Coordinates of N, CA and C in Angstrom, one line a residue:
A229 N -8.8 3.3 -17.4 CA -7.6 4.1 -16.9 C -8.1 4.9 -15.7
F230 N -7.3 5.0 -14.7 CA -7.6 5.9 -13.6 C -6.3 6.5 -13.0
D231 N -6.5 7.5 -12.2 CA -5.4 8.3 -11.7 C -4.9 7.6 -10.3
L232 N -3.8 6.9 -10.4 CA -3.3 6.2 -9.2 C -3.0 7.2 -8.1
A233 N -2.4 8.3 -8.4 CA -2.1 9.3 -7.4 C -3.3 9.8 -6.6
D234 N -4.3 10.1 -7.4 CA -5.6 10.6 -6.7 C -6.2 9.5 -5.9
T235 N -6.2 8.3 -6.5 CA -6.8 7.1 -5.7 C -6.0 6.9 -4.4
A236 N -4.7 7.1 -4.4 CA -3.9 6.9 -3.2 C -4.3 8.0 -2.2
R237 N -4.4 9.2 -2.6 CA -4.8 10.3 -1.7 C -6.1 10.0 -1.1
I238 N -7.1 9.6 -1.8 CA -8.4 9.3 -1.3 C -8.4 8.2 -0.3
A239 N -7.7 7.1 -0.7 CA -7.6 5.9 0.2 C -6.9 6.2 1.5
A240 N -5.8 6.9 1.4 CA -5.1 7.3 2.6 C -5.9 8.2 3.5
S241 N -6.6 9.1 2.9 CA -7.4 10.1 3.8 C -8.6 9.3 4.5
W242 N -9.2 8.4 3.8 CA -10.2 7.6 4.4 C -9.7 6.8 5.6
V243 N -8.6 6.2 5.5 CA -8.0 5.4 6.5 C -7.6 6.3 7.7
E244 N -6.9 7.4 7.4 CA -6.4 8.3 8.4 C -7.6 8.9 9.2
R245 N -8.7 9.3 8.4 CA -9.8 9.8 9.1 C -10.4 8.8 10.1
G246 N -10.5 7.6 9.7 CA -11.0 6.5 10.6 C -10.1 6.2 11.8
A247 N -8.8 6.3 11.5 CA -7.8 5.9 12.6 C -7.5 7.1 13.5
K248 N -7.7 8.3 13.0 CA -7.3 9.5 13.8 C -6.0 9.4 14.4
S249 N -5.0 8.9 13.6 CA -3.7 8.6 14.1 C -2.8 9.9 14.2
G250 N -3.1 10.9 13.4 CA -2.2 12.0 13.3 C -0.9 11.8 12.6
V251 N -0.7 10.7 12.0 CA 0.5 10.4 11.2 C 0.6 11.3 10.0
A252 N 1.7 11.9 9.8 CA 2.0 12.7 8.6 C 2.1 11.8 7.4
I253 N 1.2 12.1 6.4 CA 1.3 11.3 5.2 C 1.7 12.3 4.1
R254 N 2.8 11.9 3.4 CA 3.4 12.7 2.4 C 3.2 12.0 1.0
F255 N 2.9 12.8 0.0 CA 2.7 12.2 -1.3 C 3.7 12.8 -2.2
D256 N 4.3 12.0 -3.1 CA 5.3 12.4 -4.0 C 5.1 11.7 -5.4
G257 N 5.4 12.4 -6.5 CA 5.3 11.8 -7.8 C 4.4 12.6 -8.7
P258 N 4.3 12.2 -9.9 CA 3.5 12.9 -10.9 C 2.0 12.7 -10.6
A259 N 1.3 13.8 -10.8 CA -0.2 13.7 -10.7 C -0.7 14.4 -11.9
P260 N -1.5 13.8 -12.7 CA -2.0 12.4 -12.5 C -0.9 11.4 -12.9
C261 N -1.2 10.2 -12.3 CA -0.3 9.0 -12.6 C -1.3 8.0 -13.1
W262 N -1.4 7.8 -14.4 CA -2.4 6.9 -15.0 C -2.0 5.5 -15.0
A263 N -3.0 4.7 -14.5 CA -2.8 3.2 -14.4 C -4.1 2.6 -14.9
R264 N -4.0 1.3 -15.2 CA -5.2 0.6 -15.7 C -5.6 -0.4 -14.7
G265 N -6.9 -0.4 -14.4 CA -7.5 -1.4 -13.5 C -8.8 -0.9 -12.9
R266 N -9.3 -1.7 -12.0 CA -10.6 -1.3 -11.3 C -10.2 -0.4 -10.1
T267 N -10.6 0.8 -10.1 CA -10.2 1.8 -9.1 C -10.6 1.3 -7.7
G268 N -11.8 0.8 -7.5 CA -12.2 0.4 -6.2 C -11.3 -0.8 -5.6
H269 N -10.9 -1.7 -6.5 CA -10.1 -2.8 -6.0 C -8.7 -2.3 -5.6
I270 N -8.1 -1.4 -6.4 CA -6.8 -0.8 -6.1 C -6.9 0.0 -4.9
Q271 N -8.0 0.7 -4.7 CA -8.2 1.6 -3.5 C -8.2 0.7 -2.3
Q272 N -8.8 -0.5 -2.4 CA -8.8 -1.4 -1.2 C -7.3 -1.9 -0.9
V273 N -6.5 -2.2 -1.9 CA -5.1 -2.5 -1.7 C -4.4 -1.4 -0.9
I274 N -4.6 -0.2 -1.4 CA -3.9 1.0 -0.8 C -4.4 1.2 0.6
M275 N -5.7 1.0 0.8 CA -6.2 1.2 2.2 C -5.6 0.1 3.1
N276 N -5.4 -1.1 2.6 CA -4.8 -2.2 3.5 C -3.4 -1.8 3.8
L277 N -2.6 -1.3 2.8 CA -1.2 -1.0 3.1 C -1.1 0.2 4.1
V278 N -2.0 1.2 3.9 CA -1.9 2.3 4.8 C -2.3 1.9 6.2
Q279 N -3.4 1.1 6.3 CA -3.9 0.7 7.6 C -2.8 -0.1 8.4
N280 N -2.1 -1.0 7.6 CA -1.0 -1.8 8.2 C 0.1 -0.9 8.7
A281 N 0.4 0.1 7.9 CA 1.5 1.0 8.3 C 1.1 1.8 9.6
L282 N -0.1 2.3 9.6 CA -0.6 3.0 10.8 C -0.6 2.1 12.0
D283 N -1.0 0.9 11.9 CA -1.0 0.0 13.0 C 0.4 -0.3 13.5
A284 N 1.3 -0.4 12.6 CA 2.7 -0.7 13.0 C 3.4 0.5 13.7
M285 N 2.9 1.7 13.4 CA 3.6 2.9 13.9 C 2.8 3.4 15.1
E286 N 1.8 2.7 15.6 CA 0.9 3.2 16.6 C 1.7 3.6 17.9
G287 N 1.5 4.8 18.3 CA 2.2 5.3 19.5 C 3.6 5.9 19.2
Q288 N 4.1 5.8 18.0 CA 5.4 6.3 17.6 C 5.4 7.8 17.4
P289 N 6.1 8.5 18.2 CA 6.0 10.0 18.1 C 6.4 10.6 16.8
D290 N 7.3 10.0 16.1 CA 7.8 10.6 14.8 C 7.2 9.8 13.6
A291 N 6.1 9.2 13.8 CA 5.5 8.3 12.7 C 5.3 9.1 11.4
G292 N 5.7 8.5 10.3 CA 5.5 9.2 9.0 C 5.3 8.1 7.9
L293 N 4.6 8.5 6.9 CA 4.2 7.6 5.8 C 4.4 8.4 4.5
E294 N 5.1 7.8 3.5 CA 5.2 8.4 2.2 C 4.6 7.5 1.2
I295 N 3.8 8.1 0.3 CA 3.2 7.4 -0.8 C 3.8 8.0 -2.1
R296 N 4.5 7.3 -2.9 CA 5.2 7.8 -4.0 C 4.7 7.1 -5.3
T297 N 4.3 7.8 -6.3 CA 3.9 7.3 -7.5 C 4.8 7.6 -8.7
G298 N 4.8 6.9 -9.7 CA 5.6 7.2 -10.9 C 5.4 6.1 -11.9
Y299 N 6.4 6.1 -12.9 CA 6.3 5.2 -14.0 C 7.7 4.5 -14.2
E300 N 7.6 3.2 -14.6 CA 8.8 2.5 -15.0 C 8.4 1.7 -16.2
G301 N 8.9 2.2 -17.4 CA 8.5 1.5 -18.6 C 7.0 1.6 -18.8
E302 N 6.4 0.5 -19.0 CA 5.0 0.4 -19.3 C 4.2 0.2 -18.0
M303 N 4.8 0.4 -16.9 CA 4.1 0.2 -15.6 C 4.0 1.5 -14.8
A304 N 2.8 1.6 -14.2 CA 2.6 2.7 -13.2 C 3.1 2.0 -11.8
V305 N 3.8 2.8 -11.0 CA 4.4 2.2 -9.8 C 4.0 3.1 -8.6
M306 N 3.7 2.4 -7.5 CA 3.4 3.1 -6.3 C 4.2 2.4 -5.1
T307 N 4.8 3.2 -4.3 CA 5.5 2.7 -3.1 C 4.9 3.3 -1.9
V308 N 4.6 2.5 -0.9 CA 4.1 3.0 0.4 C 5.2 2.6 1.4
T309 N 5.8 3.7 2.0 CA 6.9 3.5 2.9 C 6.6 4.1 4.3
D310 N 6.7 3.4 5.3 CA 6.6 4.0 6.7 C 7.9 4.0 7.4
N311 N 8.0 4.7 8.5 CA 9.2 4.7 9.3 C 9.1 4.0 10.6
G312 N 8.2 3.0 10.6 CA 7.9 2.2 11.8 C 9.0 1.2 12.1
P313 N 8.7 0.2 12.9 CA 9.7 -0.8 13.3 C 10.2 -1.8 12.3
G314 N 9.5 -1.8 11.2 CA 9.9 -2.8 10.1 C 9.3 -4.2 10.4
I315 N 9.6 -5.1 9.4 CA 9.1 -6.5 9.6 C 10.4 -7.3 9.8
P316 N 10.4 -8.0 10.9 CA 11.6 -8.9 11.2 C 11.9 -9.8 10.1
A317 N 13.1 -10.1 9.9 CA 13.6 -10.9 8.8 C 13.0 -12.3 8.8
H318 N 12.8 -12.9 9.9 CA 12.2 -14.2 10.0 C 10.7 -14.3 9.6
L319 N 10.1 -13.2 9.5 CA 8.6 -13.1 9.2 C 8.4 -12.7 7.7
R320 N 9.4 -12.2 7.1 CA 9.1 -11.6 5.7 C 8.6 -12.6 4.7
D321 N 9.0 -13.9 4.8 CA 8.5 -14.8 3.8 C 7.1 -15.2 4.0
S322 N 6.5 -14.9 5.2 CA 5.1 -15.3 5.5 C 4.1 -14.2 5.4
I323 N 4.5 -13.0 5.1 CA 3.5 -11.9 5.2 C 2.4 -11.9 4.2
F324 N 2.5 -12.6 3.1 CA 1.4 -12.7 2.1 C 0.6 -14.0 2.3
D325 N 0.9 -14.8 3.3 CA 0.2 -16.0 3.6 C -1.2 -15.7 4.2
P326 N -2.2 -16.3 3.7 CA -3.5 -16.1 4.3 C -3.5 -16.4 5.8
F327 N -4.1 -15.5 6.6 CA -4.3 -15.6 8.0 C -3.0 -15.4 8.8
F328 N -2.0 -15.0 8.2 CA -0.7 -14.6 8.9 C -0.9 -13.2 9.4
T329 N -0.7 -13.0 10.7 CA -0.8 -11.7 11.3 C 0.2 -11.5 12.4
T330 N 0.6 -10.3 12.7 CA 1.5 -10.0 13.8 C 0.7 -9.2 14.8
T331 N -0.6 -8.9 14.5 CA -1.4 -8.1 15.5 C -1.9 -9.0 16.6
D332 N -2.4 -8.3 17.6 CA -3.0 -9.0 18.7 C -4.3 -9.7 18.3
V333 N -4.7 -10.8 19.0 CA -5.9 -11.5 18.7 C -7.1 -10.5 18.8
G334 N -7.9 -10.7 17.7 CA -9.1 -9.8 17.6 C -8.8 -8.5 16.9
K335 N -7.6 -8.2 16.6 CA -7.3 -6.9 16.0 C -7.3 -7.0 14.4
G336 N -6.8 -8.1 13.9 CA -6.7 -8.3 12.5 C -7.0 -9.7 12.1
T337 N -7.3 -9.9 10.8 CA -7.6 -11.3 10.4 C -6.4 -12.0 9.7
G338 N -5.4 -11.2 9.3 CA -4.3 -11.7 8.5 C -4.6 -12.0 7.1
L339 N -5.7 -11.3 6.6 CA -6.1 -11.5 5.2 C -5.8 -10.3 4.3
G340 N -5.5 -9.1 4.9 CA -5.3 -7.9 4.1 C -4.2 -8.1 3.0
L341 N -3.0 -8.5 3.4 CA -1.9 -8.6 2.4 C -2.2 -9.8 1.4
A342 N -2.8 -10.9 1.9 CA -3.1 -12.0 1.0 C -4.1 -11.6 -0.1
I343 N -5.1 -10.9 0.3 CA -6.1 -10.4 -0.6 C -5.5 -9.3 -1.5
S344 N -4.7 -8.4 -1.0 CA -4.1 -7.4 -1.8 C -3.2 -8.0 -2.9
L345 N -2.5 -9.0 -2.5 CA -1.6 -9.7 -3.5 C -2.5 -10.3 -4.7
K346 N -3.5 -10.9 -4.3 CA -4.4 -11.6 -5.3 C -5.0 -10.5 -6.2
I347 N -5.5 -9.4 -5.6 CA -6.0 -8.3 -6.4 C -5.0 -7.8 -7.4
M348 N -3.7 -7.6 -7.0 CA -2.7 -7.1 -7.9 C -2.4 -8.1 -9.0
E349 N -2.4 -9.3 -8.7 CA -2.1 -10.4 -9.7 C -3.3 -10.4 -10.7
E350 N -4.5 -10.2 -10.3 CA -5.6 -10.2 -11.2 C -5.6 -9.0 -12.1
H351 N -4.9 -7.9 -11.7 CA -4.7 -6.7 -12.5 C -3.5 -6.7 -13.3
R352 N -2.8 -7.9 -13.4 CA -1.5 -8.1 -14.1 C -0.5 -7.1 -13.6
G353 N -0.5 -7.0 -12.2 CA 0.5 -6.2 -11.5 C 1.2 -7.0 -10.5
T354 N 1.9 -6.3 -9.6 CA 2.7 -7.0 -8.6 C 2.5 -6.2 -7.3
L355 N 2.8 -6.9 -6.2 CA 2.9 -6.3 -4.9 C 4.0 -7.0 -4.2
T356 N 5.0 -6.2 -3.8 CA 6.2 -6.8 -3.2 C 6.7 -6.0 -2.0
L357 N 7.3 -6.7 -1.1 CA 8.0 -6.0 0.0 C 9.4 -5.6 -0.5
V358 N 9.8 -4.4 -0.3 CA 11.1 -3.9 -0.7 C 11.9 -3.5 0.4
P359 N 13.2 -3.7 0.4 CA 14.1 -3.4 1.5 C 14.3 -1.8 1.6
V360 N 14.2 -1.4 2.9 CA 14.5 0.0 3.2 C 15.3 0.1 4.5
A361 N 16.0 1.2 4.6 CA 16.9 1.3 5.8 C 16.1 1.3 7.1
R362 N 15.0 2.0 7.1 CA 14.2 2.0 8.4 C 12.7 1.8 8.0
G363 N 12.0 1.0 8.7 CA 10.5 0.9 8.4 C 10.2 -0.2 7.5
T364 N 9.1 0.0 6.8 CA 8.6 -1.0 5.8 C 8.2 -0.3 4.5
A365 N 8.4 -1.0 3.4 CA 8.0 -0.4 2.1 C 7.4 -1.5 1.3
F366 N 6.2 -1.2 0.7 CA 5.6 -2.1 -0.2 C 5.5 -1.4 -1.6
R367 N 5.8 -2.1 -2.6 CA 5.8 -1.6 -4.0 C 4.7 -2.3 -4.8
M368 N 3.9 -1.5 -5.5 CA 2.9 -2.1 -6.3 C 3.1 -1.6 -7.7
T369 N 2.9 -2.5 -8.7 CA 2.9 -2.1 -10.1 C 1.6 -2.4 -10.8
L370 N 1.2 -1.6 -11.8 CA 0.1 -1.9 -12.6 C 0.4 -1.4 -14.0
P371 N -0.3 -2.0 -15.0 CA -0.1 -1.6 -16.3 C -0.4 -0.1 -16.4
K372 N 0.4 0.6 -17.2 CA 0.2 2.1 -17.4 C -1.1 2.3 -18.1
G373 N -1.9 3.3 -17.7 CA -3.1 3.7 -18.4 C -2.9 4.9 -19.2
A374 N -3.7 5.2 -20.2 CA -3.6 6.4 -21.0 C -4.8 7.2 -20.9
R375 N -4.6 8.5 -20.9 CA -5.8 9.4 -20.9 C -5.5 10.5 -21.9

């Protein structure tokens, strides 16, 4: 068992420190939020989601990111939502494909979301793109942990 909320804060701060983007990151939800899994692997998933969001919002003056944790039944849930340009409808079915990327050549490998999805499946969880009015949101679920 590990604290998903704390893991999210650590992962987001590492990415933000490296990116120096100045994007406001807001956290919401219960702390601690207990989940079951390998902390380092889940931290990598969160770092991928945060990095993708920061990349998408680059240069956007009102850029913001929200990381929300909570529980639904026997699952711990985390949603990472940005207020960037969003993912065009015609690309949404491809985002988890290996080597798919919308970034410029040399900027990304297109493996972040594919690897993240595999990690979540190995943890008996999910990673999905969820509809939002503005921006992009990814929702991950993991079995609830107990402490």
